[in-house]
Amino acid sequence: MIVKRLAIVGASGSIGRQTLEVARLHADRLRVVAAAAQADDAFLAEVAEALSLEAVALDDEAAAERLAARLARQAPRTRVFAGSEGVRRIAAWPAADMTVSAAWGAAGLDATLAALEAGKDVALANKESLVAGGELVMRAARRTGARILPVDSEHSAAFQLLAGREDELRRLWITASGGPFRGWTVEAMRRAAPEDALRHPTWRMGARITVDSATLFNKGLEVIEAHWLFGLDYDDIAVVVHPQSVVHALLELRDGSFLAHAGPPDMRLPIQHALSHPERWAPPVAPLPPDKWGILSFEAPDLEAFPALRLAYAAGRAGGTAPAVLNAAKEEAVLAFLDRRLAFTDIAACVAHVLAEHETGPAGTLEAVRRADAWARERARVWIAARGPGAPGDGM
Ligand code: MG
């Protein structure tokens, strides 16, 4: 049996940990050889010891020093790297056959590019790589022939449905759970606290992506991700709200037929698909047969209550640096909301403001993408500081 060797960037996050679970389950086929994370030295030390990793890296330099000191005693053969350069080394680790790119946010673009430029196939969980640097990422993949396997559940579903059907396609539909605020009024959402936004009805995810799911920015980023991954026009990508999260994507075909992909809302399934493709392995979670689905419902998203989706389509259509700006402003606004410095509904207001100020330019170089990202963060911080928490009666 061929063993696939993996490097994982973002190993301590939600996707990283679930990737380690899948690798443990299929230890006869998968071997993790290198791992990187932001700052969690205790977790990475455990993983390095348990799996005898060849190399680890932490973006945070002080945490990397602690990790190096600990591993010098406990796993002296594991090499330790620090900083963004260290994380890039893990992403392009020579012994790895595939890199799982699962860091959070625009910071993940570096790792995705480093892996692709080294010719490594990438299991892509970091959607911001494509949102901010779609042109760069797709160009790097074309140049080296490396493949991008989507881990995002909707895109994994679309990838599986599309295989060989590109010519029959009229439109791709991706589903959205609608998040915890589906059906809420704008007024109620204005007063929502981080605890409310973190109560996701179907998916188990990290905090920041759960907020993105509550605003529908996550779905907006996924529309842009689908545009790059599958080469589709924005008119040919649609979003439907499906609160049960059983159907992940649908293909609308030329003759009016629809093909759907269904499965339990559990990220271990799309993670395993990306790692096992083109094979199919034993399920990583209990299958969910149709007689257990219950009633499935589908409805159009409420673009008035959730302007994020409209903003993402507009940024996607504008192209160039606009999606990188949308994402960077959104990341700043989400952090401010989680810190109780900004009302929930002002996340989208902040992004709308920064996008309106932005003059879209070309995004064909990493330098241009970084400059747009930094500019947007600065403009967002200024807007957030002036706006304040805003939610009446929240006592902050
Ligand atoms: Mg998704």
CSV table of C-alpha atoms and ligand atoms in Angstrom, one decimal:
chain,number,residue,atom,x,y,z
A,1,MET,CA,0.0,0.0,0.0
A,2,ILE,CA,1.3,3.4,-0.9
A,3,VAL,CA,1.7,5.8,2.1
A,4,LYS,CA,1.0,9.4,1.4
A,5,ARG,CA,3.2,11.8,3.5
A,6,LEU,CA,1.6,15.0,4.7
A,7,ALA,CA,2.7,18.4,5.9
A,8,ILE,CA,0.0,20.2,7.8
A,9,VAL,CA,0.0,24.0,8.2
A,10,GLY,CA,-2.5,25.2,10.8
A,11,ALA,CA,-2.1,21.9,12.7
A,12,SER,CA,-3.6,23.2,16.0
A,13,GLY,CA,-6.7,24.7,14.5
A,14,SER,CA,-10.1,22.9,14.0
A,15,ILE,CA,-9.2,21.6,10.5
A,16,GLY,CA,-5.7,20.7,11.5
A,17,ARG,CA,-6.9,18.6,14.5
A,18,GLN,CA,-9.5,16.8,12.4
A,19,THR,CA,-6.8,16.1,9.7
A,20,LEU,CA,-4.7,14.5,12.5
A,21,GLU,CA,-7.7,12.4,13.4
A,22,VAL,CA,-8.2,11.2,9.8
A,23,ALA,CA,-4.5,10.5,9.6
A,24,ARG,CA,-4.7,8.4,12.8
A,25,LEU,CA,-7.7,6.5,11.4
A,26,HIS,CA,-5.9,5.7,8.2
A,27,ALA,CA,-2.4,5.3,9.6
A,28,ASP,CA,-1.7,2.5,7.1
A,29,ARG,CA,-2.1,5.1,4.2
A,30,LEU,CA,-1.3,8.5,5.7
A,31,ARG,CA,1.8,9.6,7.5
A,32,VAL,CA,2.2,13.1,8.9
A,33,VAL,CA,5.9,14.2,8.5
A,34,ALA,CA,5.8,17.9,9.3
A,35,ALA,CA,3.4,20.4,11.0
A,36,ALA,CA,3.2,24.1,11.6
A,37,ALA,CA,0.9,26.2,13.7
A,38,GLN,CA,0.6,29.8,14.9
A,39,ALA,CA,1.7,29.7,18.6
A,40,ASP,CA,0.5,26.5,20.3
A,41,ASP,CA,3.8,25.0,21.4
A,42,ALA,CA,2.3,22.5,23.8
A,43,PHE,CA,0.1,21.0,21.2
A,44,LEU,CA,2.8,20.8,18.6
A,45,ALA,CA,5.2,19.2,21.0
A,46,GLU,CA,2.7,16.5,21.7
A,47,VAL,CA,2.1,15.8,18.0
A,48,ALA,CA,5.8,15.9,17.2
A,49,GLU,CA,6.5,13.3,19.9
A,50,ALA,CA,3.6,11.1,19.1
A,51,LEU,CA,4.1,11.0,15.4
A,52,SER,CA,8.0,11.4,15.3
A,53,LEU,CA,7.7,14.3,13.0
A,54,GLU,CA,10.6,15.3,10.9
A,55,ALA,CA,10.0,19.0,11.4
A,56,VAL,CA,7.7,21.5,13.1
A,57,ALA,CA,7.4,25.3,12.9
A,58,LEU,CA,5.6,28.0,14.9
A,59,ASP,CA,4.9,31.4,13.5
A,60,ASP,CA,5.3,33.0,16.9
A,61,GLU,CA,9.1,33.2,17.6
A,62,ALA,CA,8.9,33.0,21.4
A,63,ALA,CA,6.6,30.0,21.2
A,64,ALA,CA,9.0,28.4,18.8
A,65,GLU,CA,11.9,28.8,21.3
A,66,ARG,CA,9.9,27.1,24.0
A,67,LEU,CA,9.0,24.3,21.5
A,68,ALA,CA,12.7,23.9,20.5
A,69,ALA,CA,13.8,23.6,24.2
A,70,ARG,CA,11.2,21.0,24.9
A,71,LEU,CA,11.8,18.9,21.8
A,72,ALA,CA,15.6,19.0,22.3
A,73,ARG,CA,14.9,16.7,25.3
A,74,GLN,CA,11.9,14.8,24.1
A,75,ALA,CA,12.2,14.4,20.3
A,76,PRO,CA,15.7,15.4,19.4
A,77,ARG,CA,15.3,14.3,15.8
A,78,THR,CA,12.5,16.8,15.1
A,79,ARG,CA,13.8,20.0,13.5
A,80,VAL,CA,12.2,23.2,14.7
A,81,PHE,CA,11.7,26.3,12.7
A,82,ALA,CA,10.3,29.7,13.6
A,83,GLY,CA,8.5,32.7,12.0
A,84,SER,CA,6.7,33.0,8.7
A,85,GLU,CA,9.8,31.6,6.9
A,86,GLY,CA,9.7,28.5,9.1
A,87,VAL,CA,6.0,28.0,8.3
A,88,ARG,CA,6.8,28.2,4.6
A,89,ARG,CA,9.5,25.6,5.0
A,90,ILE,CA,6.9,23.2,6.5
A,91,ALA,CA,4.5,24.0,3.7
A,92,ALA,CA,7.2,23.0,1.1
A,93,TRP,CA,8.7,20.2,3.2
A,94,PRO,CA,10.7,18.0,0.8
A,95,ALA,CA,9.5,14.7,2.2
A,96,ALA,CA,5.8,15.6,2.0
A,97,ASP,CA,3.7,14.4,-1.0
A,98,MET,CA,0.8,16.8,0.0
A,99,THR,CA,0.4,19.9,2.1
A,100,VAL,CA,-2.8,20.6,4.0
A,101,SER,CA,-3.2,24.4,4.0
A,102,ALA,CA,-5.4,25.0,7.0
A,103,ALA,CA,-4.2,28.2,8.7
A,104,TRP,CA,-6.8,30.9,9.3
A,105,GLY,CA,-7.2,34.0,7.2
A,106,ALA,CA,-5.2,35.8,4.6
A,107,ALA,CA,-2.0,34.7,6.4
A,108,GLY,CA,-2.6,31.2,4.9
A,109,LEU,CA,-1.8,32.5,1.4
A,110,ASP,CA,2.0,32.3,2.0
A,111,ALA,CA,1.8,28.6,2.9
A,112,THR,CA,-0.4,27.7,0.0
A,113,LEU,CA,1.9,29.5,-2.5
A,114,ALA,CA,5.1,27.9,-0.9
A,115,ALA,CA,3.6,24.4,-1.2
A,116,LEU,CA,2.4,24.9,-4.8
A,117,GLU,CA,5.6,26.5,-5.9
A,118,ALA,CA,7.5,23.5,-4.5
A,119,GLY,CA,5.2,21.3,-6.6
A,120,LYS,CA,3.3,19.9,-3.6
A,121,ASP,CA,-0.4,18.9,-4.1
A,122,VAL,CA,-2.4,21.1,-1.7
A,123,ALA,CA,-5.5,20.0,0.3
A,124,LEU,CA,-6.9,23.5,0.6
A,125,ALA,CA,-8.9,24.5,3.6
A,126,ASN,CA,-7.6,28.1,3.7
A,127,LYS,CA,-10.2,29.7,1.4
A,128,GLU,CA,-8.6,33.1,1.9
A,129,SER,CA,-5.7,31.9,-0.3
A,130,LEU,CA,-8.0,32.0,-3.2
A,131,VAL,CA,-10.0,35.0,-2.1
A,132,ALA,CA,-7.0,37.2,-1.7
A,133,GLY,CA,-4.6,35.6,-4.1
A,134,GLY,CA,-6.7,33.6,-6.6
A,135,GLU,CA,-4.7,34.7,-9.6
A,136,LEU,CA,-1.3,33.9,-7.9
A,137,VAL,CA,-2.4,30.6,-6.5
A,138,MET,CA,-3.9,29.3,-9.8
A,139,ARG,CA,-0.9,30.5,-11.7
A,140,ALA,CA,1.5,28.7,-9.3
A,141,ALA,CA,-0.5,25.5,-9.6
A,142,ARG,CA,-0.5,25.7,-13.4
A,143,ARG,CA,3.3,26.4,-13.5
A,144,THR,CA,4.3,23.4,-11.4
A,145,GLY,CA,1.4,21.0,-12.2
A,146,ALA,CA,0.6,20.7,-8.5
A,147,ARG,CA,-3.1,19.9,-7.8
A,148,ILE,CA,-5.5,21.8,-5.5
A,149,LEU,CA,-8.0,19.5,-3.7
A,150,PRO,CA,-10.7,21.5,-2.0
A,151,VAL,CA,-11.4,20.7,1.7
A,152,ASP,CA,-14.2,23.3,2.1
A,153,SER,CA,-17.2,21.0,2.3
A,154,GLU,CA,-19.2,22.8,-0.5
A,155,HIS,CA,-16.3,22.8,-2.8
A,156,SER,CA,-15.4,19.2,-2.1
A,157,ALA,CA,-19.0,18.4,-2.9
A,158,ALA,CA,-18.8,20.4,-6.1
A,159,PHE,CA,-15.5,18.9,-7.1
A,160,GLN,CA,-17.0,15.4,-6.7
A,161,LEU,CA,-20.1,16.3,-8.6
A,162,LEU,CA,-18.3,18.1,-11.5
A,163,ALA,CA,-15.8,15.4,-12.4
A,164,GLY,CA,-16.2,15.2,-16.2
A,165,ARG,CA,-19.4,17.2,-16.2
A,166,GLU,CA,-18.1,20.7,-16.9
A,167,ASP,CA,-19.8,20.8,-20.4
A,168,GLU,CA,-23.2,19.9,-19.0
A,169,LEU,CA,-23.1,22.6,-16.2
A,170,ARG,CA,-25.5,25.5,-16.2
A,171,ARG,CA,-24.9,26.7,-12.7
A,172,LEU,CA,-23.2,25.6,-9.4
A,173,TRP,CA,-25.3,26.0,-6.3
A,174,ILE,CA,-23.5,25.9,-2.9
A,175,THR,CA,-25.6,25.6,0.3
A,176,ALA,CA,-25.4,27.8,3.4
A,177,SER,CA,-26.7,26.8,6.8
A,178,GLY,CA,-27.8,30.4,7.4
A,179,GLY,CA,-25.9,30.4,10.7
A,180,PRO,CA,-27.3,31.1,14.1
A,181,PHE,CA,-29.0,34.3,13.1
A,182,ARG,CA,-31.2,33.0,10.3
A,183,GLY,CA,-34.6,34.6,10.6
A,184,TRP,CA,-33.4,37.3,13.0
A,185,THR,CA,-34.2,41.0,12.5
A,186,VAL,CA,-31.4,43.4,11.8
A,187,GLU,CA,-32.2,45.1,15.1
A,188,ALA,CA,-31.8,41.9,17.1
A,189,MET,CA,-28.5,41.2,15.3
A,190,ARG,CA,-27.2,44.6,16.1
A,191,ARG,CA,-27.5,43.6,19.8
A,192,ALA,CA,-26.0,40.1,19.3
A,193,ALA,CA,-23.0,39.2,21.5
A,194,PRO,CA,-20.1,37.0,20.4
A,195,GLU,CA,-21.6,34.2,22.5
A,196,ASP,CA,-24.8,34.3,20.3
A,197,ALA,CA,-22.8,34.3,17.0
A,198,LEU,CA,-20.7,31.3,18.2
A,199,ARG,CA,-23.7,29.1,18.7
A,200,HIS,CA,-23.6,27.4,15.3
A,201,PRO,CA,-26.6,25.1,14.6
A,202,THR,CA,-24.9,22.4,12.5
A,203,TRP,CA,-21.1,22.8,12.0
A,204,ARG,CA,-18.3,22.4,14.6
A,205,MET,CA,-15.7,25.0,13.6
A,206,GLY,CA,-13.2,27.6,15.0
A,207,ALA,CA,-14.5,30.9,16.5
A,208,ARG,CA,-13.7,33.3,13.7
A,209,ILE,CA,-15.1,31.1,10.9
A,210,THR,CA,-18.2,30.6,13.0
A,211,VAL,CA,-18.7,34.4,13.1
A,212,ASP,CA,-18.1,34.5,9.3
A,213,SER,CA,-20.8,31.9,9.0
A,214,ALA,CA,-23.2,34.1,11.1
A,215,THR,CA,-22.7,37.1,8.8
A,216,LEU,CA,-22.7,35.0,5.6
A,217,PHE,CA,-19.2,36.4,4.8
A,218,ASN,CA,-18.1,32.8,4.9
A,219,LYS,CA,-20.5,32.0,2.0
A,220,GLY,CA,-19.4,35.1,0.2
A,221,LEU,CA,-15.7,34.0,0.4
A,222,GLU,CA,-16.8,30.6,-0.8
A,223,VAL,CA,-18.4,32.1,-3.9
A,224,ILE,CA,-15.1,33.7,-4.7
A,225,GLU,CA,-13.3,30.5,-3.9
A,226,ALA,CA,-15.6,28.6,-6.3
A,227,HIS,CA,-14.9,31.1,-9.1
A,228,TRP,CA,-11.2,30.4,-8.9
A,229,LEU,CA,-11.3,26.7,-8.2
A,230,PHE,CA,-13.7,25.8,-11.0
A,231,GLY,CA,-13.2,28.7,-13.4
A,232,LEU,CA,-16.9,29.8,-13.2
A,233,ASP,CA,-18.4,33.2,-13.8
A,234,TYR,CA,-20.1,34.8,-10.8
A,235,ASP,CA,-23.4,34.6,-12.7
A,236,ASP,CA,-23.0,30.8,-12.7
A,237,ILE,CA,-22.5,30.4,-8.9
A,238,ALA,CA,-25.6,30.6,-6.7
A,239,VAL,CA,-26.2,30.3,-3.0
A,240,VAL,CA,-29.2,28.6,-1.3
A,241,VAL,CA,-29.9,28.5,2.4
A,242,HIS,CA,-30.3,24.9,3.7
A,243,PRO,CA,-30.4,24.9,7.5
A,244,GLN,CA,-29.9,21.1,7.9
A,245,SER,CA,-26.5,21.1,6.2
A,246,VAL,CA,-27.0,17.7,4.7
A,247,VAL,CA,-26.8,18.8,1.0
A,248,HIS,CA,-23.5,20.6,0.4
A,249,ALA,CA,-23.7,21.5,-3.3
A,250,LEU,CA,-25.9,21.0,-6.3
A,251,LEU,CA,-25.1,21.1,-10.1
A,252,GLU,CA,-27.8,22.6,-12.2
A,253,LEU,CA,-27.4,21.0,-15.6
A,254,ARG,CA,-28.3,22.4,-19.0
A,255,ASP,CA,-31.4,20.3,-19.3
A,256,GLY,CA,-32.8,21.6,-16.0
A,257,SER,CA,-31.8,18.5,-13.9
A,258,PHE,CA,-30.1,19.0,-10.5
A,259,LEU,CA,-27.5,16.7,-9.1
A,260,ALA,CA,-26.9,17.0,-5.3
A,261,HIS,CA,-24.1,15.9,-3.0
A,262,ALA,CA,-25.2,14.9,0.5
A,263,GLY,CA,-23.4,13.8,3.7
A,264,PRO,CA,-23.3,14.5,7.4
A,265,PRO,CA,-22.1,18.0,8.4
A,266,ASP,CA,-18.7,16.8,9.5
A,267,MET,CA,-15.4,18.2,8.1
A,268,ARG,CA,-13.6,14.9,8.5
A,269,LEU,CA,-15.4,13.7,5.4
A,270,PRO,CA,-14.2,16.4,3.0
A,271,ILE,CA,-10.8,16.3,4.6
A,272,GLN,CA,-10.5,12.6,4.0
A,273,HIS,CA,-11.8,13.0,0.4
A,274,ALA,CA,-9.0,15.5,-0.3
A,275,LEU,CA,-6.4,13.2,1.2
A,276,SER,CA,-7.6,10.0,-0.4
A,277,HIS,CA,-8.6,11.2,-3.9
A,278,PRO,CA,-8.9,9.5,-6.3
A,279,GLU,CA,-9.5,6.6,-4.0
A,280,ARG,CA,-12.5,6.2,-1.5
A,281,TRP,CA,-11.7,4.9,1.9
A,282,ALA,CA,-13.8,3.7,4.8
A,283,PRO,CA,-15.9,6.5,6.3
A,284,PRO,CA,-14.2,8.7,9.0
A,285,VAL,CA,-17.7,9.3,10.6
A,286,ALA,CA,-20.9,7.3,10.8
A,287,PRO,CA,-22.7,7.6,7.4
A,288,LEU,CA,-26.0,9.5,7.4
A,289,PRO,CA,-28.5,7.4,5.4
A,290,PRO,CA,-31.5,9.2,3.7
A,291,ASP,CA,-34.0,7.7,6.1
A,292,LYS,CA,-32.3,9.7,8.9
A,293,TRP,CA,-32.3,13.1,7.0
A,294,GLY,CA,-35.7,14.1,8.1
A,295,ILE,CA,-37.2,17.2,6.4
A,296,LEU,CA,-34.8,19.1,4.3
A,297,SER,CA,-35.6,22.7,3.4
A,298,PHE,CA,-34.1,25.2,1.0
A,299,GLU,CA,-34.7,29.0,0.7
A,300,ALA,CA,-33.2,32.1,-0.9
A,301,PRO,CA,-30.7,34.0,1.3
A,302,ASP,CA,-32.0,37.3,2.8
A,303,LEU,CA,-29.7,39.8,1.2
A,304,GLU,CA,-31.2,42.7,3.2
A,305,ALA,CA,-30.5,41.2,6.6
A,306,PHE,CA,-27.2,39.7,5.4
A,307,PRO,CA,-25.5,42.2,3.1
A,308,ALA,CA,-22.2,40.3,3.3
A,309,LEU,CA,-23.1,38.0,0.4
A,310,ARG,CA,-23.9,41.0,-1.8
A,311,LEU,CA,-20.6,42.6,-0.9
A,312,ALA,CA,-18.7,39.5,-1.7
A,313,TYR,CA,-20.3,39.1,-5.1
A,314,ALA,CA,-19.5,42.8,-5.9
A,315,ALA,CA,-15.9,42.4,-4.8
A,316,GLY,CA,-15.5,39.2,-6.8
A,317,ARG,CA,-16.9,40.8,-9.9
A,318,ALA,CA,-14.7,43.9,-9.4
A,319,GLY,CA,-11.8,41.5,-9.3
A,320,GLY,CA,-8.2,42.6,-8.8
A,321,THR,CA,-7.4,43.6,-5.3
A,322,ALA,CA,-11.1,44.0,-4.3
A,323,PRO,CA,-11.5,40.5,-2.8
A,324,ALA,CA,-8.3,40.8,-0.8
A,325,VAL,CA,-9.6,44.2,0.6
A,326,LEU,CA,-13.0,42.7,1.4
A,327,ASN,CA,-11.4,39.8,3.3
A,328,ALA,CA,-8.8,41.9,5.2
A,329,ALA,CA,-11.4,44.5,6.3
A,330,LYS,CA,-13.7,41.6,7.3
A,331,GLU,CA,-10.9,39.9,9.4
A,332,GLU,CA,-10.3,43.2,11.3
A,333,ALA,CA,-14.0,43.7,11.9
A,334,VAL,CA,-14.5,40.1,13.1
A,335,LEU,CA,-11.7,40.5,15.7
A,336,ALA,CA,-13.2,43.7,16.9
A,337,PHE,CA,-16.6,42.1,17.2
A,338,LEU,CA,-15.1,39.2,19.2
A,339,ASP,CA,-13.4,41.8,21.4
A,340,ARG,CA,-16.7,43.6,21.9
A,341,ARG,CA,-15.4,46.7,20.2
A,342,LEU,CA,-17.9,46.5,17.3
A,343,ALA,CA,-21.5,45.5,16.9
A,344,PHE,CA,-22.3,42.4,14.8
A,345,THR,CA,-24.1,44.3,12.1
A,346,ASP,CA,-21.2,46.7,11.8
A,347,ILE,CA,-18.9,43.9,10.5
A,348,ALA,CA,-20.6,44.2,7.1
A,349,ALA,CA,-20.9,48.0,7.5
A,350,CYS,CA,-17.1,48.2,8.0
A,351,VAL,CA,-16.4,46.1,4.9
A,352,ALA,CA,-18.8,48.1,2.8
A,353,HIS,CA,-17.1,51.3,3.9
A,354,VAL,CA,-13.6,50.1,3.2
A,355,LEU,CA,-14.6,48.6,-0.2
A,356,ALA,CA,-16.2,51.9,-1.2
A,357,GLU,CA,-13.0,53.7,-0.4
A,358,HIS,CA,-10.8,51.3,-2.3
A,359,GLU,CA,-9.6,51.8,-5.9
A,360,THR,CA,-9.3,48.3,-7.3
A,361,GLY,CA,-5.9,47.6,-8.9
A,362,PRO,CA,-4.3,44.5,-10.4
A,363,ALA,CA,-3.6,41.6,-8.0
A,364,GLY,CA,-1.0,39.7,-10.1
A,365,THR,CA,1.9,40.0,-7.6
A,366,LEU,CA,2.2,39.0,-3.9
A,367,GLU,CA,3.4,42.5,-3.2
A,368,ALA,CA,0.2,44.0,-4.7
A,369,VAL,CA,-2.0,41.6,-2.6
A,370,ARG,CA,0.0,42.4,0.6
A,371,ARG,CA,-0.3,46.1,0.0
A,372,ALA,CA,-4.0,46.0,-0.6
A,373,ASP,CA,-4.4,43.7,2.5
A,374,ALA,CA,-2.4,46.1,4.8
A,375,TRP,CA,-4.2,49.2,3.4
A,376,ALA,CA,-7.6,47.6,4.1
A,377,ARG,CA,-6.7,46.6,7.6
A,378,GLU,CA,-5.6,50.1,8.4
A,379,ARG,CA,-8.7,51.7,6.9
A,380,ALA,CA,-10.9,49.2,8.8
A,381,ARG,CA,-9.1,49.9,12.2
A,382,VAL,CA,-9.7,53.6,11.7
A,383,TRP,CA,-13.4,53.1,10.9
A,384,ILE,CA,-13.8,50.7,13.8
A,385,ALA,CA,-12.2,53.0,16.3
A,386,ALA,CA,-14.4,55.9,15.2
A,387,ARG,CA,-17.6,53.7,15.2
A,388,GLY,CA,-17.1,52.0,18.6
A,389,PRO,CA,-19.2,49.2,20.0
A,390,GLY,CA,-22.4,50.8,18.9
A,391,ALA,CA,-24.9,48.3,20.2
A,392,PRO,CA,-27.2,50.1,22.5
A,393,GLY,CA,-27.4,48.9,26.1
A,394,ASP,CA,-24.5,46.5,25.8
A,395,GLY,CA,-22.7,48.3,28.7
A,396,MET,CA,-19.4,48.4,26.9
B,1,MG,MG,-17.7,25.7,3.7
